[in-house]
XYZ file of C-alpha atoms in Angstrom:
374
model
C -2.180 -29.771 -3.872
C 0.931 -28.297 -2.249
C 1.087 -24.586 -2.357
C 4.251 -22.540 -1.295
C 3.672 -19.172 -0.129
C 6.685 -16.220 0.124
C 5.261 -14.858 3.673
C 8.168 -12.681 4.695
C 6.498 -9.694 4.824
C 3.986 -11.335 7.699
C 5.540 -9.150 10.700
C 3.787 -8.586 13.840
C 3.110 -4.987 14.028
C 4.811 -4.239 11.576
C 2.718 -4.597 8.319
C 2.974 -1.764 6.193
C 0.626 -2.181 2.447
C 1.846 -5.488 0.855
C 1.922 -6.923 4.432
C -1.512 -5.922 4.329
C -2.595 -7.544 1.258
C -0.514 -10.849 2.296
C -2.557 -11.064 5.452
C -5.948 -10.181 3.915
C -5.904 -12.618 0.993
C -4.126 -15.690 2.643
C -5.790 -15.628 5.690
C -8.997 -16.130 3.101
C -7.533 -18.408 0.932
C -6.405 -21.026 3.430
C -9.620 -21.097 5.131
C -11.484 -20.918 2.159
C -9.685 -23.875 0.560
C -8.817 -26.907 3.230
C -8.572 -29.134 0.238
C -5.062 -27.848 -0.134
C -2.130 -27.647 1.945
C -0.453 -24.167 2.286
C 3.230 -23.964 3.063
C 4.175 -20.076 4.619
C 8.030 -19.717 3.805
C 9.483 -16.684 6.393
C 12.452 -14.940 6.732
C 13.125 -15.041 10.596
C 10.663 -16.349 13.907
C 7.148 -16.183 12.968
C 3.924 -15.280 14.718
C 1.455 -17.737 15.200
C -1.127 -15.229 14.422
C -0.605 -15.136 10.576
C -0.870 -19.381 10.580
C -4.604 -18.779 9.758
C -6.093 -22.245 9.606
C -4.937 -26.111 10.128
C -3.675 -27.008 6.332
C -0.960 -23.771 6.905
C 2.312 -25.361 7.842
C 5.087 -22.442 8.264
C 8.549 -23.078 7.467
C 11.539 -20.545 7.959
C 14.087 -19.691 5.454
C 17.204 -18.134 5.753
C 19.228 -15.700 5.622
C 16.824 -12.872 6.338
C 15.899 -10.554 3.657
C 17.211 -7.676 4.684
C 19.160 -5.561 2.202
C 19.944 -6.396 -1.516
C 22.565 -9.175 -0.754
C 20.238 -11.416 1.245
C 17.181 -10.632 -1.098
C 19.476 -12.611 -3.338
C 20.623 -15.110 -1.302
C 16.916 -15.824 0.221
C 15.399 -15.715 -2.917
C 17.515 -17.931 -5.040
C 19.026 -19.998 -2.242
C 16.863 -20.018 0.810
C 13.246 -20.305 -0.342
C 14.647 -23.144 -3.730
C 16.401 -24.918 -0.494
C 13.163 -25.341 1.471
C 11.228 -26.071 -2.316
C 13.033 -29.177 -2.931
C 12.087 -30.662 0.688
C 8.286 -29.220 0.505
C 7.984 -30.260 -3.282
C 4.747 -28.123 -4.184
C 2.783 -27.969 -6.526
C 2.698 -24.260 -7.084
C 4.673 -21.181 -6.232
C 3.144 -18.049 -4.720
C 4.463 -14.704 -4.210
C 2.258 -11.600 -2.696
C 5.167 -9.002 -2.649
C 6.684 -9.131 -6.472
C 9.813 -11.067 -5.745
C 9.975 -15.093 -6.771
C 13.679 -17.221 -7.216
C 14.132 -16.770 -10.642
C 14.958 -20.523 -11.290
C 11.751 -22.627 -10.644
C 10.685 -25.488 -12.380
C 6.738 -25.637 -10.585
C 3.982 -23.075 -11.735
C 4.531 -19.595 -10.336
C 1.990 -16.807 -9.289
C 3.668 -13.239 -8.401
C 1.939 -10.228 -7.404
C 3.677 -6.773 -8.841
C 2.028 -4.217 -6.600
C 3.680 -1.220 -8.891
C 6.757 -0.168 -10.569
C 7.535 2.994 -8.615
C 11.064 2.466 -8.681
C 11.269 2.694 -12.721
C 9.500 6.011 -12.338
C 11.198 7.794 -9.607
C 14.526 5.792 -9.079
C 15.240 8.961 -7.452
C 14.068 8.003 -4.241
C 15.352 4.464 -4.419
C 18.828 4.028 -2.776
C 22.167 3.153 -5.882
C 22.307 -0.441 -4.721
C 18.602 -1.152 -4.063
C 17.614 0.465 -7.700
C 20.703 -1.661 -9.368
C 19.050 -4.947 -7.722
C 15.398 -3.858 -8.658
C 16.690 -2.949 -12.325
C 18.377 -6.795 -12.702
C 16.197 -8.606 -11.436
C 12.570 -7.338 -11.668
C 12.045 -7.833 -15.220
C 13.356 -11.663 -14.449
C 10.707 -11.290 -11.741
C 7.411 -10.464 -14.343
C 8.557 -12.226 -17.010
C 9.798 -15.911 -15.432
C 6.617 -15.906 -13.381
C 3.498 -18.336 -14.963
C 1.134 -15.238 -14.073
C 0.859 -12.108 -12.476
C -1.576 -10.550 -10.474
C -1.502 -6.385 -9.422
C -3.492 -3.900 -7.969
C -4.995 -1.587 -10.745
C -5.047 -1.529 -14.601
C -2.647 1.050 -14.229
C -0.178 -1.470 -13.150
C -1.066 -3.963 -15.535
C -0.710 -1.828 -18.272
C 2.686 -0.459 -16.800
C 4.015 -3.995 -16.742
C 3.527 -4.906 -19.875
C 5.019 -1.427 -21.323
C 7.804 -1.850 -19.160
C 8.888 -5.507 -19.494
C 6.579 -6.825 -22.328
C 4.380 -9.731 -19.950
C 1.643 -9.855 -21.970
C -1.518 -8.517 -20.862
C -3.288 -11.868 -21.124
C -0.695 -12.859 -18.526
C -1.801 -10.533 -15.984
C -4.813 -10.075 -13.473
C -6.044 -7.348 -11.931
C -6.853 -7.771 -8.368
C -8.079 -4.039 -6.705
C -7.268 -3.908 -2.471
C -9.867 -4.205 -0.462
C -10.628 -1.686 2.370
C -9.832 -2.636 5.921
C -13.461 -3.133 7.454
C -12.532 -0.973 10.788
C -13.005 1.906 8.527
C -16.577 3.286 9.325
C -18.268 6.636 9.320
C -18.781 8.232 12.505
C -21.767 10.070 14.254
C -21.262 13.825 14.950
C -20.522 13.082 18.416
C -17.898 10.049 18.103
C -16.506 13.107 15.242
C -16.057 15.661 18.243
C -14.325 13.359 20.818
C -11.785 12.612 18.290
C -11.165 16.073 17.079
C -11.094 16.995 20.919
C -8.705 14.312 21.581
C -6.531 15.342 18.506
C -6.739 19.133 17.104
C -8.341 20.717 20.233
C -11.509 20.610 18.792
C -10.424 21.508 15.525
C -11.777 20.439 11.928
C -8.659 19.165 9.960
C -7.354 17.781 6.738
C -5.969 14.127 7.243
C -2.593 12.871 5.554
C -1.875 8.891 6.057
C 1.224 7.212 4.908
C 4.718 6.644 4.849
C 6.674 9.600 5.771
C 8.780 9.399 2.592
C 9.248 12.259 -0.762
C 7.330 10.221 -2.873
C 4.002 10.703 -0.838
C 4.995 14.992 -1.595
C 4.479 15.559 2.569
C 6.248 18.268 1.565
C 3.890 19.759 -1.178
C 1.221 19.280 1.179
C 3.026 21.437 3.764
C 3.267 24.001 1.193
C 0.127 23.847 -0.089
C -1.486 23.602 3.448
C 0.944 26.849 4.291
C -1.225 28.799 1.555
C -4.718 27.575 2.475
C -4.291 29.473 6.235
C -2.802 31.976 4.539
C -5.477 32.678 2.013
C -8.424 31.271 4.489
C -7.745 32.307 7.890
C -9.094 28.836 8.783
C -8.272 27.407 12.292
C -8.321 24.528 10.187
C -5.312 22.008 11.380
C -3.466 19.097 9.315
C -3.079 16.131 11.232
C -0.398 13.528 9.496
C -0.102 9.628 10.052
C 3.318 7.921 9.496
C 6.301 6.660 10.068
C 8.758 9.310 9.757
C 11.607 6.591 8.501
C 12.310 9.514 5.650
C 11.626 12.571 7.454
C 15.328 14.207 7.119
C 15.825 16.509 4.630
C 13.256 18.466 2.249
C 10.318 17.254 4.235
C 11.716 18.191 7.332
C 12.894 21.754 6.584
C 9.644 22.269 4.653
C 8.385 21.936 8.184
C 10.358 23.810 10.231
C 9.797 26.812 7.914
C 6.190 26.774 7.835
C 4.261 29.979 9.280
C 1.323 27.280 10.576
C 3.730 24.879 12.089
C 1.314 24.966 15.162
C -1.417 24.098 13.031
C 0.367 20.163 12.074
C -0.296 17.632 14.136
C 2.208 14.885 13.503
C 0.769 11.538 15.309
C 3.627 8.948 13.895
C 2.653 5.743 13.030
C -0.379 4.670 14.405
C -2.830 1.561 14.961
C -5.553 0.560 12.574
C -8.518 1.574 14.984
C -6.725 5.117 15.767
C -6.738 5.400 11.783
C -10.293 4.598 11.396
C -10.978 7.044 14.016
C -8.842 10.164 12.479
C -9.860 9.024 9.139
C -14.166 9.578 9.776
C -13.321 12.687 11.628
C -11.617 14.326 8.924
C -12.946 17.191 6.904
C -10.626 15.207 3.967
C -8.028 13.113 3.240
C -5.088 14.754 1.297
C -3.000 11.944 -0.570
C -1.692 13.907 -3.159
C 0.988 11.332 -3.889
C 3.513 11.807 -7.040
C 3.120 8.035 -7.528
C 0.987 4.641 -6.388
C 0.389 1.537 -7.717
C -3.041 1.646 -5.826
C -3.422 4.302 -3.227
C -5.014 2.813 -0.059
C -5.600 5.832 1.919
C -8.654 6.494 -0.839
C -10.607 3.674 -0.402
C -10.244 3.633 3.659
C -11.454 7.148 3.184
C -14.703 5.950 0.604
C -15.553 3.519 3.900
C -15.145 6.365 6.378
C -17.390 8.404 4.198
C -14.392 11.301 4.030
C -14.119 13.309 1.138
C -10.417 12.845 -0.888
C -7.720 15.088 -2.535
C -5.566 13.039 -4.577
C -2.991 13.490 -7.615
C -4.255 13.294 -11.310
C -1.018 10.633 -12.117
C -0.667 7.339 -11.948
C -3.301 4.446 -10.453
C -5.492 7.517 -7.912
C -7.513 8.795 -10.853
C -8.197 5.273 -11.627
C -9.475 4.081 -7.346
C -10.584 7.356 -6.802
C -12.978 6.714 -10.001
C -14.896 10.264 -10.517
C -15.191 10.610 -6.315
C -12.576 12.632 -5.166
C -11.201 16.235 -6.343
C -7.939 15.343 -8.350
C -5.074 18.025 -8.334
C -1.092 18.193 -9.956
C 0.763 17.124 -7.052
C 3.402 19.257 -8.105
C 1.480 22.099 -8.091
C 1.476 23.904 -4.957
C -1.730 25.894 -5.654
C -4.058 23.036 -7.164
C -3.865 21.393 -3.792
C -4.481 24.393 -1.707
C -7.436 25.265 -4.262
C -9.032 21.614 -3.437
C -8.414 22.052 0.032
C -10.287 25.731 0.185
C -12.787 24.205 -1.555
C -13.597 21.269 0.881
C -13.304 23.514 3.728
C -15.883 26.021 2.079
C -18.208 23.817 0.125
C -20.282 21.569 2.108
C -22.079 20.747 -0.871
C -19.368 19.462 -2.753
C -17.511 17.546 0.477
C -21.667 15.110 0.576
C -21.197 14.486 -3.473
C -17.710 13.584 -3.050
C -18.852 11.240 0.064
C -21.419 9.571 -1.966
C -19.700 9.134 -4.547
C -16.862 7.676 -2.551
C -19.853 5.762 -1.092
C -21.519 4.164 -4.492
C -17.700 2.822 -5.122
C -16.522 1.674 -1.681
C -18.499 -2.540 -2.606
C -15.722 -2.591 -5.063
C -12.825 -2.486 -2.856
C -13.255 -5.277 -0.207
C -10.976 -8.209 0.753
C -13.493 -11.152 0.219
C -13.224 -10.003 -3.507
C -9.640 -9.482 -3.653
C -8.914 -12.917 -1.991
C -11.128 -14.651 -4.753
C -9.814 -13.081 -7.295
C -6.423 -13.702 -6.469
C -7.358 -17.452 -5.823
C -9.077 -17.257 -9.793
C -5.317 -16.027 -10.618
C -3.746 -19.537 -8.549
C -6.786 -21.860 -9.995
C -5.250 -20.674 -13.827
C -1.850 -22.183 -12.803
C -2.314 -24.751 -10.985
C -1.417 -28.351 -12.461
C-alpha cells in the first residue's frame, strides 16, 4: 500500500509537541512496516534525518505553510497536487489539518481544541481559519486519532464525530528522561541555581501555560516560606511581551527565576530529575507532556484540575485552580516541606510512567491506519 504522510511539522531543531509525536510514531511505523511504502509530503527543504527507513520517499509541497493563507493554499492545493501523482492508498495527518476534498481513506490526529476554549490567545485571522475549517477537518476525515479521552470527548461535543470514530492514542515519554543519583542532582543544581533546590516550569512561553500565575504564586511561596528555593523556567519566550513580562519585572524574588530559554532534550532531562517539582499549572492541554517526562524523571508534579492534566497526571500529582494564585503556592509549600508526600507523588508518577511510551503510541496509532486502510 501507498501511504501519504502530512510531515510539515518535521523541522530540524525545531520540533516543538506535535513535531514530537510526528517523529516518534513515524519513525516506528515505517520501520515497523516495510511492506508499505510511506510518502513524507513537506512544506520547504527537508532533513534527511526524519527519512527513517528505505520504503520513506519524501516529496515537497508548496507554498509553505506559513500563516493562514498558505495553510489554505498547501492544504487544498499543494499536498491534492502531489496526491494525484503519488496516488495512495491512504491519507495521514499527525498535526489535525487534512485538504478537505479527498477521495482516498483519511486518518487525522486532533491533538486538542484549545483554540475553541481560549480563542483569546489565538490571533483574529488564525481563530477565523481554525473556526472554518476545523470542523471540516474532524468531520471529512475517515478517523481520528488524539491524545486523551478528554479530547475525544471534546471532539465529539464540539463537532459531533462520533465517538466510535475516534481513537485515543496517549504520548509517550521521551526515553532521555531518567532519574538521577544525588550527585548527578547536585552538579546540575550547581550548574543552574547555585546550588539551589528549585521548582521546574517547561514549555512554551505563552498566557495559556499561566507563566504568569506561577510568578505570582511563586512570589507568595518566598514570601510565606523564606525558602532559598529558586524557579528555574524552560521556553521559548515567542510570547513573553506583555502580562507575563511585567508580572516579572514586578516580582520581589526576581533573583530567585532562572529563565534558561529554550533548551535541548538532554539539558531538559537533566533540569527535569533535579527538580524538587515540576509546576505546569496550565489553564488548558490536550495532553500535558511536561507530566509524564516528569513521572520518568521520578519528579513530583503541580498541575491544573481542568482539562486533559487530571486525566495524565491520573491520582500522581497535587492538582490546583490555575487561576488561583494561592492553590499553587499551597502545593508548592507543600512539596518543599513534605518529603513524605514529594516519594508518594514519585511513585505514583512511577506505577503510571509504562503507560506513556512511544512503542505504544506508534502501535496504536498504526491500529487507527490498519481500520482505514482499503
Amino acid at each position: 500500500m501507498k501511504i501519504a504522510v502530512n510531515t510539515r511539522l518535521l523541522l530540524k531543531n525545531r520540533l516543538e509537541g506535535i513535531g514530537i509525536f510526528t517523529r516518534e510514531t513515524l519513525s516506528r511505523i515505517t520501520k515497523a512496516h516495510p511492506e508499505h511504502q510511506f510518502y513524507f509530503l513537506f512544506d520547504r527543504a527537508y532533513d534527511e534525518s526524519f527519512i527513517f527507513s528505505d520504503n520513506v520517499t519524501p516529496v515537497v509541497a508548496h507554498p509553505q505553510a506559513r500563516h493562514p493563507y498558505l495553510w489554505y493554499l498547501f492544504f487544498e492545493h499543494g499536498i491534492p497536487l502531489k496526491l494525484r501523482k503519488i496516488k495512495p492508498d491512504l491519507f495521514l495527518s499527525t498535526d489535525g489539518w487534512i485538504p478537505t476534498r479527498l477521495d482516498i481513506p483519511t486518518v487525522n490526529v486532533i491533538h486538542d481544541l484549545n483554540f475553541l476554549h481560549h480563542p483569546e490567545f489565538v490571533p483574529p485571522v488564525v481563530r477565523r481559519y481554525y473556526d472554518r475549517f476545523f470542523p471540516k477537518f474532524a468531520r471529512n476525515a475517515t478517523r481520528l486519532a488524539t491524545v486523551s479521552q478528554f479530547s475525544c470527548d471534546d471532539i465529539h461535543q464540539s463537532y459531533q464525530v462520533p465517538t466510535e470514530r475516534i481513537d485515543v492514542v496517549y504520548n509517550g515519554a521521551n526515553q532521555a528522561y531518567r532519574p538521577y543519583t544525588e550527585e548527578e542532582q547536585s552538579a546540575v543544581k550547581q550548574h543552574y541555581t547555585d546550588g539551589k533546590d528549585y521548582f521546574l516550569f517547561v514549555g512554551l512561553i505563552h498566557k495559556r501555560k499561566n507563566l504568569a500565575n506561577i510568578f505570582r504564586a511563586f512570589e507568595l511561596f518566598k514570601e510565606r516560606t523564606g525558602s532559598p528555593m529558586k524557579l528555574v523556567v524552560v521556553g521559548d519566550k515567542k510570547w513573553w511581551a506583555g502580562e507575563i513580562e511585567d508580572t516579572y519585572l514586578a516580582m520581589h524574588y526576581r533573583k530567585d527565576v532562572v529563565m534558561l530559554g529554550r533548551q535541548q532534550i538532554d539539558t531538559l532531562s537533566a533540569l527535569t530529575a533535579a527538580a524538587t517539582a515540576m509546576v505546569y499549572a496550565s489553564l488548558f492541554e490536550g495532553f500535558g507532556q511536561p507530566i509524564v517526562d516528569a513521572f520518568n524523571a521520578h519528579t513530583a508534579v503541580i498541575t491544573s484540575d481542568v482539562s486533559s492534566m487530571p486525566e495524565i497526571a491520573g491520582g500522581a500529582a497535587l492538582l490546583v485552580n490555575p487561576y488561583s494564585v494561592e492553590e499553587i503556592a499551597h502545593a508548592m509549600e507543600q512539596l518543599c516541606l513534605d518529603e513524605n508526600l514529594r516519594n508518594t507523588l514519585i511513585e505514583k508518577g512511577m506505577a503510571r510512567k509504562g503507560i506513556y511510551t512511544w512503542d505504544y503510541t506508534a502501535e496504536l496509532l498504526w491500529q487507527t491506519v490498519e481500520k482505514c486502510l482499503p
